Short mmCIF file of C-alpha atoms and ligand atoms in Angstrom, two decimals:
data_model
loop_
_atom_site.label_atom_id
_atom_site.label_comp_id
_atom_site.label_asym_id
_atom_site.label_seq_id
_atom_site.Cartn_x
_atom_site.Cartn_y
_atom_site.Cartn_z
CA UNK S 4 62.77 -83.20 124.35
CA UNK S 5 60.32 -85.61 122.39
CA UNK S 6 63.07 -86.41 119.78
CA UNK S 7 61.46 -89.73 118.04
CA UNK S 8 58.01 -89.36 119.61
CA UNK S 9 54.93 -89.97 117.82
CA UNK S 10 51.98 -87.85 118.81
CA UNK S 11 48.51 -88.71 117.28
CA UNK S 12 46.74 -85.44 117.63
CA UNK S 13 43.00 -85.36 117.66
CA UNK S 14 41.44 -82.06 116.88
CA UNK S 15 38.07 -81.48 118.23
CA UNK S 16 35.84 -79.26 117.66
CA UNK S 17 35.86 -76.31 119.20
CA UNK S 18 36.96 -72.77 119.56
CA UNK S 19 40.25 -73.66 120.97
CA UNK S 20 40.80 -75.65 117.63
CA UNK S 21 43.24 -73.10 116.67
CA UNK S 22 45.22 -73.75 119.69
CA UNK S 23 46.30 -77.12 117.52
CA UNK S 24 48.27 -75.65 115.37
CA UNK S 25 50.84 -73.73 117.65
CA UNK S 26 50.33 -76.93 119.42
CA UNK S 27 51.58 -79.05 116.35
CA UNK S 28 54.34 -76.12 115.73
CA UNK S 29 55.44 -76.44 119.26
CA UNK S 30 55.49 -80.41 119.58
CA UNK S 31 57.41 -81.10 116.25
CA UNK S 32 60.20 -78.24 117.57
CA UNK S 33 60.87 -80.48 120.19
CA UNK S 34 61.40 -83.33 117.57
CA UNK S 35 58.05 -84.90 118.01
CA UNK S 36 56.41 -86.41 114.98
CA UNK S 37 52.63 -85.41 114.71
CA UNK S 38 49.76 -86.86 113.02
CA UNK S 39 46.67 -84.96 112.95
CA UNK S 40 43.05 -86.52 113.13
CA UNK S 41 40.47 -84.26 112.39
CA UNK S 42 36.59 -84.41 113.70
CA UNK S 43 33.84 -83.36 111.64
CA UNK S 44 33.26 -81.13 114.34
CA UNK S 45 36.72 -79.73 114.39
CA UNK S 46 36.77 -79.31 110.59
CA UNK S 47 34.52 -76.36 111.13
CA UNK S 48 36.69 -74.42 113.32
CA UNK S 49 40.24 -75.45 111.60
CA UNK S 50 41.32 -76.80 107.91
CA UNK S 51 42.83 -79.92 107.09
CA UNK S 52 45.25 -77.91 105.07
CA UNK S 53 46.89 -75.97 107.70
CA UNK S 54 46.68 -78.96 109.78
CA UNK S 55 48.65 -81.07 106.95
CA UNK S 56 50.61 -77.96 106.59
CA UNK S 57 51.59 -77.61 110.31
CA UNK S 58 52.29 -81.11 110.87
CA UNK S 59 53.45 -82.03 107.67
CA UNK S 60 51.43 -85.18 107.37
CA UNK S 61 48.34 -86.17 106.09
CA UNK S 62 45.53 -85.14 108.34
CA UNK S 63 43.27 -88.68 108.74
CA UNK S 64 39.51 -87.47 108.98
CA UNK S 65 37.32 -90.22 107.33
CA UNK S 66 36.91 -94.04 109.19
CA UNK S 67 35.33 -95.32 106.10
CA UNK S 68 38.15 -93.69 103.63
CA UNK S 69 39.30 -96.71 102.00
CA UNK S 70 42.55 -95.21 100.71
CA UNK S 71 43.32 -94.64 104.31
CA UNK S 72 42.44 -98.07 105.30
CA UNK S 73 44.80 -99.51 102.88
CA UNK S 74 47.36 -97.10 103.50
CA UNK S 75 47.44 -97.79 107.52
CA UNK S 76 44.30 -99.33 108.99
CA UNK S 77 42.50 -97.42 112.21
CA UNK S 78 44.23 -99.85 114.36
CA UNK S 79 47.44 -99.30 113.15
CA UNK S 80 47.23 -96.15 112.87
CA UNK S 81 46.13 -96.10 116.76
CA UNK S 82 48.87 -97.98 118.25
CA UNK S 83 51.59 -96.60 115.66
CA UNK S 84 51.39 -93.74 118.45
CA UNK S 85 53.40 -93.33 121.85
CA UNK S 86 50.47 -90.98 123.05
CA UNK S 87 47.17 -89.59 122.06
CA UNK S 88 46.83 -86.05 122.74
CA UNK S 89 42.98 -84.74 122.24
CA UNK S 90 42.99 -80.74 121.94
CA UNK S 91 40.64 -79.63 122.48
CA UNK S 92 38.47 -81.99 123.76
CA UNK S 93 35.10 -81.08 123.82
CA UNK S 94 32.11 -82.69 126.61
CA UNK S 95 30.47 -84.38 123.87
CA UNK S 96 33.88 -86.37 122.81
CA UNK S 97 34.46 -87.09 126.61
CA UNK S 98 30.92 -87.91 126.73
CA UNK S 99 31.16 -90.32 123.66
CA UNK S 100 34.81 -91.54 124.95
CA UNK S 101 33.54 -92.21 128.28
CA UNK S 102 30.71 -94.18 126.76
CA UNK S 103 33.36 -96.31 124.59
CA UNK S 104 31.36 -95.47 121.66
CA UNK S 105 32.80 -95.57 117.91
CA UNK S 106 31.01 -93.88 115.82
CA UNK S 107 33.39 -91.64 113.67
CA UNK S 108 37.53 -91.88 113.35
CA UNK S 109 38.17 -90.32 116.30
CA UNK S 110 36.45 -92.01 119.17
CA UNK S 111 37.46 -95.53 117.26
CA UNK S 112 40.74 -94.67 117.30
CA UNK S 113 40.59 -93.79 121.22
CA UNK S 114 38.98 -97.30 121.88
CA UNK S 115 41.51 -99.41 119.23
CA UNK S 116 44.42 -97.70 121.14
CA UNK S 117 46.71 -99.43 123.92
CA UNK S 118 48.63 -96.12 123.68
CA UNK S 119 47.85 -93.52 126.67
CA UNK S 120 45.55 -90.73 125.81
CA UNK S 121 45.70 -87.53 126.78
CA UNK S 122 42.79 -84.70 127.03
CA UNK S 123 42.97 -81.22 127.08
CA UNK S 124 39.26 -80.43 127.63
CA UNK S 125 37.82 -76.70 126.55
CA UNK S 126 34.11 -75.50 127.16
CA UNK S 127 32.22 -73.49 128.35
CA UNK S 128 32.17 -73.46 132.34
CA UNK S 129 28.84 -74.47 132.52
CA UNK S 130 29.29 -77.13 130.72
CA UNK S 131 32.36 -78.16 132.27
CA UNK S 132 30.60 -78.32 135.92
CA UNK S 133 27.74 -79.81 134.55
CA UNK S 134 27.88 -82.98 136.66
CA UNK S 135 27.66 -85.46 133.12
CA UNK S 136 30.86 -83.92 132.57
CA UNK S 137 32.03 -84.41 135.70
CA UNK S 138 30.81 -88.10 135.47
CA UNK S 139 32.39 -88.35 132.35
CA UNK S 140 35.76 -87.27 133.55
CA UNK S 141 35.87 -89.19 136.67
CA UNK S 142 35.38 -92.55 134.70
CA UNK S 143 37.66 -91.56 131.89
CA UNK S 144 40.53 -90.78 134.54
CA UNK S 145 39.77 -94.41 136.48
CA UNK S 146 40.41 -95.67 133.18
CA UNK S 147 43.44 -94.08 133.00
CA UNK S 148 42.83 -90.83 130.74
CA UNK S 149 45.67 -88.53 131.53
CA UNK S 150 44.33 -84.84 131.47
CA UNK S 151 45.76 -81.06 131.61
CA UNK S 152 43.68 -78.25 131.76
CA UNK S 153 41.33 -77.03 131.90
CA UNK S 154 42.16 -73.22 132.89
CA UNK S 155 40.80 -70.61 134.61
CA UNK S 156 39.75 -67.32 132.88
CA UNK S 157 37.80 -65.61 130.26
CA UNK S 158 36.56 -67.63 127.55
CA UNK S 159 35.62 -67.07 123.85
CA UNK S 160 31.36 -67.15 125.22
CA UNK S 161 31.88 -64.23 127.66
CA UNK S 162 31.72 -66.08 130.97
CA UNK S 163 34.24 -66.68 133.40
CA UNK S 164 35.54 -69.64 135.32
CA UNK S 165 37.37 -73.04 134.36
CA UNK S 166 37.21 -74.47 130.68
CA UNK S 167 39.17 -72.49 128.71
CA UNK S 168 41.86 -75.36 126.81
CA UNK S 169 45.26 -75.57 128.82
CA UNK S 170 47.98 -73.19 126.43
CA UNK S 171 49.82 -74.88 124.05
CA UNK S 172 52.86 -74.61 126.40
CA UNK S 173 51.24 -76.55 129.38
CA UNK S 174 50.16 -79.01 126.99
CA UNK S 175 53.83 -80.33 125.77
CA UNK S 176 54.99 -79.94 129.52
CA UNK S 177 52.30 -82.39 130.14
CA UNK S 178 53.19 -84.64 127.26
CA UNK S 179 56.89 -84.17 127.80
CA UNK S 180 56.23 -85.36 131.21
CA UNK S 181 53.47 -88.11 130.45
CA UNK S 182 56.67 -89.82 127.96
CA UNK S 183 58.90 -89.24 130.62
CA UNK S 184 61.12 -86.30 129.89
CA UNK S 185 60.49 -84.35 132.90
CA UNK S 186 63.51 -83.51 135.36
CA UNK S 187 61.75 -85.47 137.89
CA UNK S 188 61.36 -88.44 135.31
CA UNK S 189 62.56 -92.24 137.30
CA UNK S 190 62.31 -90.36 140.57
CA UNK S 191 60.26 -91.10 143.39
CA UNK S 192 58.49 -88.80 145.62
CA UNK S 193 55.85 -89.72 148.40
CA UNK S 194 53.35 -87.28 149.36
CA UNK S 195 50.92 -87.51 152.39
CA UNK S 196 47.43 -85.76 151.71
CA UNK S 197 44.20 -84.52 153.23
CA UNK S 198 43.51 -84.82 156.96
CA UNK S 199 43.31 -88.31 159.41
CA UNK S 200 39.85 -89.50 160.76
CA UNK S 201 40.88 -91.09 164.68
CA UNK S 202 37.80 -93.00 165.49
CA UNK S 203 35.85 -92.63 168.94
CA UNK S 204 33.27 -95.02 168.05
CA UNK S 205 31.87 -96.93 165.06
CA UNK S 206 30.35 -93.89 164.12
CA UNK S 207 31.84 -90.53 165.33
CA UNK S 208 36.03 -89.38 164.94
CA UNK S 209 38.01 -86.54 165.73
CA UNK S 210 39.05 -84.93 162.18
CA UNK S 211 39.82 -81.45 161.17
CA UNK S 212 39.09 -79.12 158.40
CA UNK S 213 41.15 -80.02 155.70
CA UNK S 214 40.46 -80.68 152.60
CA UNK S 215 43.11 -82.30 151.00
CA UNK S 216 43.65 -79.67 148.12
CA UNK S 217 46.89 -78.38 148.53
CA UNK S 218 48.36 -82.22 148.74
CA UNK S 219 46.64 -83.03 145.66
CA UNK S 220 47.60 -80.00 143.68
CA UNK S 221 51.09 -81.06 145.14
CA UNK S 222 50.96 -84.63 143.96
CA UNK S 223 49.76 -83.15 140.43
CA UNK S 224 52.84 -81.12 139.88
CA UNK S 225 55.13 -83.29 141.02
CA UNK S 226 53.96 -86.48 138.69
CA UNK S 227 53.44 -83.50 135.93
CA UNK S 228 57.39 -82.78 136.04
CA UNK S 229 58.28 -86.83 135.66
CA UNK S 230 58.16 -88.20 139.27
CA UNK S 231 56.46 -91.91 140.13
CA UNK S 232 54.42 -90.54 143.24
CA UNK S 233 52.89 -92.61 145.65
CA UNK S 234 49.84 -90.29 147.49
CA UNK S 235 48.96 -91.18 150.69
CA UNK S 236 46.15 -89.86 151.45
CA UNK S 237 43.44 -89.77 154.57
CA UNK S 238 39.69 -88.81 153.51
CA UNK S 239 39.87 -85.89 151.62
CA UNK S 240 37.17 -83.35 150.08
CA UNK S 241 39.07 -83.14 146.75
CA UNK S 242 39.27 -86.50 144.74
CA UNK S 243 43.53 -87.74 144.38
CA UNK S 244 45.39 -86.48 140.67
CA UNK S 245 45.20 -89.12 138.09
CA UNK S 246 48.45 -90.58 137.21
CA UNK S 247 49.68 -91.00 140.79
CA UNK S 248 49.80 -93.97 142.80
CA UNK S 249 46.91 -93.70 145.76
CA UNK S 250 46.94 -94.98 148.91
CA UNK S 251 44.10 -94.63 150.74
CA UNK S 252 44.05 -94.27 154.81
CA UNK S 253 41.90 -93.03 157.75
CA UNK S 254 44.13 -93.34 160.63
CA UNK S 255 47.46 -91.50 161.51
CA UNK S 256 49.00 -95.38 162.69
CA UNK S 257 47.45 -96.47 159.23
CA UNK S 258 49.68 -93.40 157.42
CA UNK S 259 52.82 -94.25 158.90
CA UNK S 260 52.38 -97.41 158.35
CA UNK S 261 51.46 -96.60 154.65
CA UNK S 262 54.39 -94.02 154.34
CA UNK S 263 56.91 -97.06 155.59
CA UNK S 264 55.41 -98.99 153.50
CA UNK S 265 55.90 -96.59 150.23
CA UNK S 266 59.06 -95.80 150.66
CA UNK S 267 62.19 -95.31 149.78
CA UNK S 268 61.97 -92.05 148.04
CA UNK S 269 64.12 -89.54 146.82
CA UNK S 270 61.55 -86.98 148.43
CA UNK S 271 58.66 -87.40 151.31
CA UNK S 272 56.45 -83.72 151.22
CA UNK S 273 54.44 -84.04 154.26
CA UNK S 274 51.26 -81.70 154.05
CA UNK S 275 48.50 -83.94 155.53
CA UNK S 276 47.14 -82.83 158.53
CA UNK S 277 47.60 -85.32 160.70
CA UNK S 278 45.25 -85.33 164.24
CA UNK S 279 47.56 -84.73 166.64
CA UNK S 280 45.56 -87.27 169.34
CA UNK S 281 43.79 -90.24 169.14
CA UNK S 282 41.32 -91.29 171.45
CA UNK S 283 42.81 -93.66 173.75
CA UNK S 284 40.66 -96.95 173.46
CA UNK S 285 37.74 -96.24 170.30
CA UNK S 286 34.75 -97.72 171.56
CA UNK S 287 33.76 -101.20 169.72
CA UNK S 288 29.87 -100.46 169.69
CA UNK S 289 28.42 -97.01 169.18
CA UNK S 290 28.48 -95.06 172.69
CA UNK S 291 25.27 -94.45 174.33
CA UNK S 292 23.95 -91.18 176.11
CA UNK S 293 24.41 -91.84 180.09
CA UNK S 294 20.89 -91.45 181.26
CA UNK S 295 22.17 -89.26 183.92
CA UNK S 296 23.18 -86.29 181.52
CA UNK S 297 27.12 -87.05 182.48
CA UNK S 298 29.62 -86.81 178.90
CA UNK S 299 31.99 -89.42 178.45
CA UNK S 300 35.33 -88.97 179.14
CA UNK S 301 37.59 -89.16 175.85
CA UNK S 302 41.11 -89.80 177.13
CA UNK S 303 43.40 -88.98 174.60
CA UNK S 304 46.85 -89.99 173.68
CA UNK S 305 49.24 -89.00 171.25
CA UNK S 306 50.01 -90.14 167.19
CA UNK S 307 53.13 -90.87 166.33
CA UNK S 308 55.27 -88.01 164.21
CA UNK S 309 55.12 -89.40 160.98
CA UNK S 310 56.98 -86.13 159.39
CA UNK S 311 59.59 -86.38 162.29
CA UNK S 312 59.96 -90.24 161.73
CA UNK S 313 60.89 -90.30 158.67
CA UNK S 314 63.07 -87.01 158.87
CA UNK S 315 64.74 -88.97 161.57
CA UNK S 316 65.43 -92.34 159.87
CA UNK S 317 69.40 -93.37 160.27
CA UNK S 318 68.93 -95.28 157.15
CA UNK S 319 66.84 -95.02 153.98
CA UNK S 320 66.16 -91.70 154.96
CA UNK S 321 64.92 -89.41 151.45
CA UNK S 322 67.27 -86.48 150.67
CA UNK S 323 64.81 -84.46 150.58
CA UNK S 324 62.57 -84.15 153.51
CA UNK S 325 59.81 -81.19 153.14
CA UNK S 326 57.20 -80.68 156.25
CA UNK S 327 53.96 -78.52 156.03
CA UNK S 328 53.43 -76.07 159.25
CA UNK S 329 49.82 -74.94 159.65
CA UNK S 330 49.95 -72.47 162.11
CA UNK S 331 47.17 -69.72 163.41
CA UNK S 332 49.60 -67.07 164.75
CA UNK S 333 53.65 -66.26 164.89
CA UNK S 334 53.13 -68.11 161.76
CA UNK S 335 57.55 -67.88 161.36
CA UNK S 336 58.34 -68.21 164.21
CA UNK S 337 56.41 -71.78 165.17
CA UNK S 338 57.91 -72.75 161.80
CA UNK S 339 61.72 -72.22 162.19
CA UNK S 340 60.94 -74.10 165.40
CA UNK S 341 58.86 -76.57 164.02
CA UNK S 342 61.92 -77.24 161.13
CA UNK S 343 64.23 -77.88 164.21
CA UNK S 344 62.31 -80.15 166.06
CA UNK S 345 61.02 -82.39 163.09
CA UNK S 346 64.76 -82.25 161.74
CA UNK S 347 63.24 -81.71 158.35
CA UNK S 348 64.77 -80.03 155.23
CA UNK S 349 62.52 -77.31 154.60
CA UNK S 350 59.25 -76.41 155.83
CA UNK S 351 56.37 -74.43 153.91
CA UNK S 352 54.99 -72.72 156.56
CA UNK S 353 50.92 -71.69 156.08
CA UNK S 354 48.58 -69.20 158.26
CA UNK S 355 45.10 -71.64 158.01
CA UNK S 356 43.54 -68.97 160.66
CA UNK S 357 39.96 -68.07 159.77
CA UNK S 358 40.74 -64.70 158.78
CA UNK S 359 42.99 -65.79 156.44
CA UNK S 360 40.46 -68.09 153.97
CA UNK S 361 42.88 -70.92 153.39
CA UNK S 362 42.35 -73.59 155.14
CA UNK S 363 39.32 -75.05 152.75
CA UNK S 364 40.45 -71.98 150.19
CA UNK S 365 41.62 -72.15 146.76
CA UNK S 366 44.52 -69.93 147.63
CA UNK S 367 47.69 -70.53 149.83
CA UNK S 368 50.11 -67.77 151.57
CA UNK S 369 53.29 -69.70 152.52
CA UNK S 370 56.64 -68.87 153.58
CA UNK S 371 59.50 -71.78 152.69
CA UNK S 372 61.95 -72.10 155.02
CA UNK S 373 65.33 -73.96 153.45
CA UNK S 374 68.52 -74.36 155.53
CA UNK S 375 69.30 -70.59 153.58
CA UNK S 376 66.76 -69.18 155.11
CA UNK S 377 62.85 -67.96 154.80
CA UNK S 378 61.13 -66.84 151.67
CA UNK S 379 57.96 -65.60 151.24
CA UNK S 380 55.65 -66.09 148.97
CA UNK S 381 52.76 -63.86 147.40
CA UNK S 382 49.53 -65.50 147.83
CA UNK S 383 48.96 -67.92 144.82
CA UNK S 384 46.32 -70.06 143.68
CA UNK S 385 46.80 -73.77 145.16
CA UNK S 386 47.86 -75.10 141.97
CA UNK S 387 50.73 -72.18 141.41
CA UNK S 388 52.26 -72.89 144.66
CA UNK S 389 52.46 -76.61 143.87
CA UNK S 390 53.83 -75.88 140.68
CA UNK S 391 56.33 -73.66 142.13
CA UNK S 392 57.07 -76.27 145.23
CA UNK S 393 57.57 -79.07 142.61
CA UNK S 394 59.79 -76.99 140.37
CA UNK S 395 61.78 -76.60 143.32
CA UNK S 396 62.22 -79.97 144.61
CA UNK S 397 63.17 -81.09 141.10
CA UNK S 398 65.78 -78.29 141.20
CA UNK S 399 67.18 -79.54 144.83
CA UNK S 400 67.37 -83.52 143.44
CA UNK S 401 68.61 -82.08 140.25
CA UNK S 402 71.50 -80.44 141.70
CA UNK S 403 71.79 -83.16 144.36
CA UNK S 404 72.51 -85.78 142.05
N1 CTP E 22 52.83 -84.30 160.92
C1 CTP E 22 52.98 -85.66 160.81
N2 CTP E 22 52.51 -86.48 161.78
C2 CTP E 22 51.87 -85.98 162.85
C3 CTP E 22 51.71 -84.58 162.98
C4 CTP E 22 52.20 -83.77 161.99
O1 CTP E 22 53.56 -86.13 159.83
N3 CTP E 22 51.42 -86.78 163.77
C5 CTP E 22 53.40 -83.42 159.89
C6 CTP E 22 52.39 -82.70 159.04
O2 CTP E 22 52.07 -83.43 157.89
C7 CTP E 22 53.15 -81.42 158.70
C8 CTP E 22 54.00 -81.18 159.91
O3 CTP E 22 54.11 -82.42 160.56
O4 CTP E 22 54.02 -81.60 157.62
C9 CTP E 22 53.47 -80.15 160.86
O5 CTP E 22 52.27 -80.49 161.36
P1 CTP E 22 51.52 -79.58 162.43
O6 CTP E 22 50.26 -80.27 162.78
O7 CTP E 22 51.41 -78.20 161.92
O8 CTP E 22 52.56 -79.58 163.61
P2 CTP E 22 52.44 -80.22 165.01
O9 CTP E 22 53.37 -81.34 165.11
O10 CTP E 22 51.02 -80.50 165.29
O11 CTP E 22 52.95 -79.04 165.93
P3 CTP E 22 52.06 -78.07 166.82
O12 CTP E 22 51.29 -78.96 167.71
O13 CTP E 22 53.08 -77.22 167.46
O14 CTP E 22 51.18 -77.30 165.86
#
């Protein structure tokens, strides 16, 4: 519920504009209060009327409107909010916001505020992957920008691909969540991310071929329903959420270390890929080719069980303990044993052989195995079987207490 919430909604402009108003319709039902500001832009794809109408509250549209300055100045009227939604946000606001420029109500609202803002960006996908934009939303989210969206799919221009404005419905889940209503709202959940680099030399390691996405897409849902996550996270190919807490490691001793460090948690969801060795004794200078053609000999030992460590823990252990099994073939079977031996809760066992395209993918296949048993699940984008994952861990500390 947003019951005594005050939303400042500004309306870009776009063809998602009319998204706003079931937006408005949906917020207020929850017991939000909404004030609309309206672009010059955004006036051409919605009216101020139905806007006013929707929300009803004067829709601000003008910086230099005197009546409104004397009513509520722009500052005012920026921090009077708890959080600044921006739907649709179009690449030439993010542009201008990313730029801290002020030239019309909008954008000097967005750099008066101390409230957080949130953007649910719509364009075309071009656009969208154009790297300005991409620019543009990297620095906006260091500064702090929460976002949702954009989606996947067909969009008003014909093409196909991500741009198209999150739905109304995502939107307050996301602001629900961002003003902490979500069920997973004061809890905290650690996540470890992306695979470990185990150095050889200065310049050469033993990694592997993750990328880091589903941990991320993991770490998304799970601060998107409420929780305070702390990501720890080796290098990755996919940058960390915004809104999460990052810590950044190379090493498998430098995760555990970080995971001890982060918790205690009500949950610990385990789906880095941790090397299994390291190489004994990394060389201090770069190694040199022996003129007589022989390799070097990399002895290798073994990294500590980070999953198993914690699952073990007689005290401050989470209640919920939730390993990843990445497995090439007798995908169940190495899992159930896997669960066992790690003495964690569940396990969300994956096939990352090459045939299978996930490993790297956009798509996951898993199977979770709970102390009821082993489900499995159709094969999902990334981001549905985080959402899914999340939605279940809040309903296992939810019941939990
Ligand atoms: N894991 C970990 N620390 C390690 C190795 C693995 O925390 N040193 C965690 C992973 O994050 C994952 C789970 O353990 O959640 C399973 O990892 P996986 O590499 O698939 O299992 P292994 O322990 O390597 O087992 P096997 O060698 O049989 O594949």
């Amino acid at each position: 519920m947003l019951a005594g919430k005050r939303i400042l909604l500004i309306v870009g402009g776009g063809i998602a504009a009319y998204k706003a108003l079931d937006l408005i319709r949906r917020l207020r039902e929850r017991g939000a209060a909404v004030t609309p500001v309206l672009t010059e832009a955004g006036a051409r794809f919605v009216t101020p009327l139905s806007l006013a109408a929707l929300a009803g509250q004067k829709v601000y549209r003008d910086l230099f409107d005197l009546t409104d300055e004397a009513e509520m100045g722009h500052i005012r009227l920026s921090r009077s909010a708890d959080l600044i939604v921006v739907a649709p946000a179009t690449a030439d606001l993010m542009a201008r916001m990313a730029a801290g420029l002020a030239g019309d109500l909008a954008t000097t609202l967005l750099l008066a505020t101390d409230a957080r803002v949130m953007l649910a960006p719509a364009m075309n996908v071009r656009m969208w992957r154009h790297p300005a934009t991409q620019r543009n939303l990297a620095s906006l989210r260091a500064d702090g920008v929460l976002t949702v969206g954009p989606g996947e799919g067909e969009m008003a221009c014909g093409e196909v691909g991500p741009g198209r404005m999150a739905e109304p419905a995502e939107i307050v889940a996301a602001v629900e969540a961002a003003l902490g209503g979500g069920p997973l709202a004061g809890r905290h959940v650690l996540v470890t991310s992306g695979p470990t680099h185990e150095p050889i030399d200065p310049v050469r390691y033993i990694a592997n071929r993750s990328s880091g996405a589903q941990g991320a897409a993991l770490a998304r849902a799970l601060a998107d329903l409420g929780a305070r996550v702390t990501f720890v996270t080796g290098p990755a190919a996919v940058p960390p959420p915004q809104g999460v807490a990052v810590v950044r490691i190379e090493t498998a001793a430098e995760m555990l270390a970080a995971v001890e460090a982060a918790l205690p948690a009500e949950a610990a969801v385990f789906a880095a890929a941790v090397a299994d060795w390291r190489v004994a004794e990394a060389a201090a200078e770069k190694m040199k080719k022996d003129r007589s053609g022989t390799p070097p000999a990399l002895t290798l030992v073994e990294n500590p069980d980070i999953l198993a460590r914690v699952a073990g823990r007689s005290t401050g252990r989470p209640a919920l303990v939730v390993g990843f099994a990445a497995e090439t073939r007798d995908v169940l079977a190495h899992a159930l044993d896997k669960r066992a031996r790690k003495g964690c809760d569940w396990i969300v066992a994956n096939d990352v052989s090459p045939r299978s395209g996930i490993m790297g993918g956009a798509e996951n296949a898993v199977t979770l195995i709970t102390g009821e048993g082993a489900e499995v699940w159709p094969r999902l984008p990334k981001d549905e079987v985080a959402r899914r994952l999340a939605a279940r861990i809040a309903a296992h500390l939810g019941s939990a207490g």
